[in-house]
Every structure is written in C-alpha cells, then in structure tokens.
C-alpha cells in the first residue's frame, strides 16, 4: 500500500495527476488489450491501404498504442498553450499553435483545415 500512497501524493502536473493517469491505464489493461482505441477499427483502417497484405494482431496493437501515445502527446502540448493563455479549454487555435511551434508536428500543418 505504500506504493499507492506515494503515487497518490504525486504533484499535479498539467491538470491531471500521475496517479490518475496510471489508474486509467491500469483500468484499460484490466479490460483486455491495454489500449484505448478499438483494435478492430484500427485493423479495418490498416486494411484500407492496398499495399498492406495482412495485418497481424501484434502489428495492429503496436499501431494502436503508437496512435494513443501520439494523441496523448499532442493533447498535452496543446494544453501547454492553453494554460499559457490562462484558459481552461483547449481550442483549435491552441492545437494550431502547437503544430506551428513543434517541428516534429509539421506534417500536420493544414490537416485541420
């Protein structure tokens, strides 16, 4: 129980605590696959690519997990811009600022138009 108490005592960062994030992740893993996106839908999207022959379960899981981590990263970066503006709601403008400021997200430029 000491580990749980230490996790709950973690400082709040960016509006959520690490303990809450770990708790959500733990709940998802208990339900099955450990990802938040539906694997069947990810597989269907992957199979829409004519160059893809077969999509193994491991590949689908890895694409789903990578997508989850990417969306989480983008949301956190957008939240940084939201908090700098002293707002509580992430807006499209915050996401656009994030995309413009971070070179690794340059491929998303114009994707939301």
PDB file of C-alpha atoms in Angstrom:
ATOM      1  CA  UNK A   1       0.000   0.000   0.000  1.00  0.00           C
ATOM      2  CA  UNK A   2       2.950   2.334   0.436  1.00  0.00           C
ATOM      3  CA  UNK A   3       3.402   2.476  -3.336  1.00  0.00           C
ATOM      4  CA  UNK A   4      -0.231   3.500  -3.820  1.00  0.00           C
ATOM      5  CA  UNK A   5       0.065   6.244  -1.211  1.00  0.00           C
ATOM      6  CA  UNK A   6       3.228   7.554  -2.872  1.00  0.00           C
ATOM      7  CA  UNK A   7       1.528   7.591  -6.280  1.00  0.00           C
ATOM      8  CA  UNK A   8      -1.465   9.480  -4.868  1.00  0.00           C
ATOM      9  CA  UNK A   9       0.880  12.019  -3.278  1.00  0.00           C
ATOM     10  CA  UNK A  10       2.404  12.882  -6.657  1.00  0.00           C
ATOM     11  CA  UNK A  11       2.129  16.567  -7.555  1.00  0.00           C
ATOM     12  CA  UNK A  12      -0.485  17.627 -10.046  1.00  0.00           C
ATOM     13  CA  UNK A  13       1.050  18.344 -13.440  1.00  0.00           C
ATOM     14  CA  UNK A  14      -0.824  19.842 -16.382  1.00  0.00           C
ATOM     15  CA  UNK A  15      -4.250  19.430 -14.809  1.00  0.00           C
ATOM     16  CA  UNK A  16      -4.053  15.701 -14.026  1.00  0.00           C
ATOM     17  CA  UNK A  17      -2.093  13.726 -11.511  1.00  0.00           C
ATOM     18  CA  UNK A  18       0.246  10.929 -12.472  1.00  0.00           C
ATOM     19  CA  UNK A  19      -1.726   8.646 -10.172  1.00  0.00           C
ATOM     20  CA  UNK A  20      -4.910   9.346 -12.135  1.00  0.00           C
ATOM     21  CA  UNK A  21      -3.122   8.614 -15.416  1.00  0.00           C
ATOM     22  CA  UNK A  22      -1.711   5.378 -14.047  1.00  0.00           C
ATOM     23  CA  UNK A  23      -5.118   4.428 -12.684  1.00  0.00           C
ATOM     24  CA  UNK A  24      -6.740   4.969 -16.083  1.00  0.00           C
ATOM     25  CA  UNK A  25      -4.026   2.976 -17.796  1.00  0.00           C
ATOM     26  CA  UNK A  26      -4.422   0.192 -15.244  1.00  0.00           C
ATOM     27  CA  UNK A  27      -8.177   0.058 -15.798  1.00  0.00           C
ATOM     28  CA  UNK A  28      -7.682  -0.231 -19.553  1.00  0.00           C
ATOM     29  CA  UNK A  29      -5.169  -3.042 -19.175  1.00  0.00           C
ATOM     30  CA  UNK A  30      -7.546  -4.957 -16.923  1.00  0.00           C
ATOM     31  CA  UNK A  31     -10.234  -4.778 -19.600  1.00  0.00           C
ATOM     32  CA  UNK A  32      -8.082  -6.578 -22.117  1.00  0.00           C
ATOM     33  CA  UNK A  33      -5.697  -5.211 -24.682  1.00  0.00           C
ATOM     34  CA  UNK A  34      -4.165  -2.239 -22.832  1.00  0.00           C
ATOM     35  CA  UNK A  35      -5.056   0.334 -25.495  1.00  0.00           C
ATOM     36  CA  UNK A  36      -7.862   2.861 -25.600  1.00  0.00           C
ATOM     37  CA  UNK A  37      -8.630   2.670 -29.316  1.00  0.00           C
ATOM     38  CA  UNK A  38     -10.735  -0.227 -30.651  1.00  0.00           C
ATOM     39  CA  UNK A  39      -8.374  -2.718 -32.262  1.00  0.00           C
ATOM     40  CA  UNK A  40     -10.965  -3.881 -34.802  1.00  0.00           C
ATOM     41  CA  UNK A  41     -11.352  -0.347 -36.127  1.00  0.00           C
ATOM     42  CA  UNK A  42      -7.572   0.160 -36.270  1.00  0.00           C
ATOM     43  CA  UNK A  43      -7.263  -3.094 -38.216  1.00  0.00           C
ATOM     44  CA  UNK A  44     -10.007  -2.015 -40.643  1.00  0.00           C
ATOM     45  CA  UNK A  45      -8.233   1.308 -41.235  1.00  0.00           C
ATOM     46  CA  UNK A  46      -4.936  -0.501 -41.790  1.00  0.00           C
ATOM     47  CA  UNK A  47      -6.529  -2.908 -44.273  1.00  0.00           C
ATOM     48  CA  UNK A  48      -7.872   0.053 -46.273  1.00  0.00           C
ATOM     49  CA  UNK A  49      -4.291   0.520 -47.507  1.00  0.00           C
ATOM     50  CA  UNK A  50      -3.971  -1.540 -50.708  1.00  0.00           C
ATOM     51  CA  UNK A  51      -0.244  -2.041 -50.097  1.00  0.00           C
ATOM     52  CA  UNK A  52      -0.922  -3.887 -46.838  1.00  0.00           C
ATOM     53  CA  UNK A  53      -1.435  -7.614 -47.347  1.00  0.00           C
ATOM     54  CA  UNK A  54      -2.063  -8.953 -43.876  1.00  0.00           C
ATOM     55  CA  UNK A  55      -2.182  -7.134 -40.568  1.00  0.00           C
ATOM     56  CA  UNK A  56      -1.118  -9.340 -37.685  1.00  0.00           C
ATOM     57  CA  UNK A  57      -2.544  -8.824 -34.224  1.00  0.00           C
ATOM     58  CA  UNK A  58       0.810  -7.618 -32.875  1.00  0.00           C
ATOM     59  CA  UNK A  59       1.110  -5.023 -35.636  1.00  0.00           C
ATOM     60  CA  UNK A  60      -2.429  -3.781 -35.017  1.00  0.00           C
ATOM     61  CA  UNK A  61      -1.702  -3.498 -31.291  1.00  0.00           C
ATOM     62  CA  UNK A  62       1.513  -1.547 -31.909  1.00  0.00           C
ATOM     63  CA  UNK A  63      -0.173   0.857 -34.325  1.00  0.00           C
ATOM     64  CA  UNK A  64      -2.998   1.400 -31.818  1.00  0.00           C
ATOM     65  CA  UNK A  65      -0.549   2.005 -28.974  1.00  0.00           C
ATOM     66  CA  UNK A  66       1.579   4.378 -31.089  1.00  0.00           C
ATOM     67  CA  UNK A  67      -1.564   6.285 -32.100  1.00  0.00           C
ATOM     68  CA  UNK A  68      -2.639   6.517 -28.469  1.00  0.00           C
ATOM     69  CA  UNK A  69       0.748   7.884 -27.405  1.00  0.00           C
ATOM     70  CA  UNK A  70       0.779  10.361 -30.305  1.00  0.00           C
ATOM     71  CA  UNK A  71      -2.690  11.705 -29.480  1.00  0.00           C
ATOM     72  CA  UNK A  72      -1.750  11.957 -25.795  1.00  0.00           C
ATOM     73  CA  UNK A  73       1.432  13.855 -26.658  1.00  0.00           C
ATOM     74  CA  UNK A  74      -0.406  16.244 -28.988  1.00  0.00           C
ATOM     75  CA  UNK A  75      -3.090  16.874 -26.369  1.00  0.00           C
ATOM     76  CA  UNK A  76      -0.511  17.628 -23.670  1.00  0.00           C
ATOM     77  CA  UNK A  77       1.376  20.032 -25.920  1.00  0.00           C
ATOM     78  CA  UNK A  78      -1.857  21.788 -26.888  1.00  0.00           C
ATOM     79  CA  UNK A  79      -2.759  22.014 -23.197  1.00  0.00           C
ATOM     80  CA  UNK A  80       0.536  23.807 -22.534  1.00  0.00           C
ATOM     81  CA  UNK A  81      -0.532  26.538 -24.959  1.00  0.00           C
ATOM     82  CA  UNK A  82      -3.967  26.638 -23.361  1.00  0.00           C
ATOM     83  CA  UNK A  83      -2.537  27.078 -19.869  1.00  0.00           C
ATOM     84  CA  UNK A  84      -0.110  29.764 -21.082  1.00  0.00           C
ATOM     85  CA  UNK A  85      -3.146  31.700 -22.316  1.00  0.00           C
ATOM     86  CA  UNK A  86      -4.695  31.258 -18.857  1.00  0.00           C
ATOM     87  CA  UNK A  87      -7.647  29.367 -20.323  1.00  0.00           C
ATOM     88  CA  UNK A  88      -9.198  26.112 -19.237  1.00  0.00           C
ATOM     89  CA  UNK A  89     -10.500  24.794 -22.554  1.00  0.00           C
ATOM     90  CA  UNK A  90      -8.221  23.551 -25.319  1.00  0.00           C
ATOM     91  CA  UNK A  91      -9.267  25.143 -28.599  1.00  0.00           C
ATOM     92  CA  UNK A  92      -8.376  24.535 -32.203  1.00  0.00           C
ATOM     93  CA  UNK A  93      -6.171  27.633 -32.092  1.00  0.00           C
ATOM     94  CA  UNK A  94      -4.099  26.027 -29.291  1.00  0.00           C
ATOM     95  CA  UNK A  95      -3.595  22.898 -31.394  1.00  0.00           C
ATOM     96  CA  UNK A  96      -2.621  25.061 -34.384  1.00  0.00           C
ATOM     97  CA  UNK A  97      -0.060  26.944 -32.254  1.00  0.00           C
ATOM     98  CA  UNK A  98       1.313  23.618 -31.084  1.00  0.00           C
ATOM     99  CA  UNK A  99       1.647  22.332 -34.658  1.00  0.00           C
ATOM    100  CA  UNK A 100       3.342  25.555 -35.782  1.00  0.00           C
ATOM    101  CA  UNK A 101       5.802  25.629 -32.872  1.00  0.00           C
ATOM    102  CA  UNK A 102       6.934  21.995 -32.818  1.00  0.00           C
ATOM    103  CA  UNK A 103       8.952  20.918 -35.834  1.00  0.00           C
ATOM    104  CA  UNK A 104       8.112  17.236 -35.384  1.00  0.00           C
ATOM    105  CA  UNK A 105       4.426  18.083 -35.896  1.00  0.00           C
ATOM    106  CA  UNK A 106       4.999  19.993 -39.144  1.00  0.00           C
ATOM    107  CA  UNK A 107       3.418  17.150 -41.132  1.00  0.00           C
ATOM    108  CA  UNK A 108       0.074  18.084 -39.539  1.00  0.00           C
ATOM    109  CA  UNK A 109       0.209  21.622 -40.938  1.00  0.00           C
ATOM    110  CA  UNK A 110      -3.028  22.174 -42.833  1.00  0.00           C
ATOM    111  CA  UNK A 111      -4.535  18.848 -41.728  1.00  0.00           C
ATOM    112  CA  UNK A 112      -7.241  20.565 -39.704  1.00  0.00           C
ATOM    113  CA  UNK A 113      -8.375  22.912 -42.486  1.00  0.00           C
TER     114      UNK A 113
END
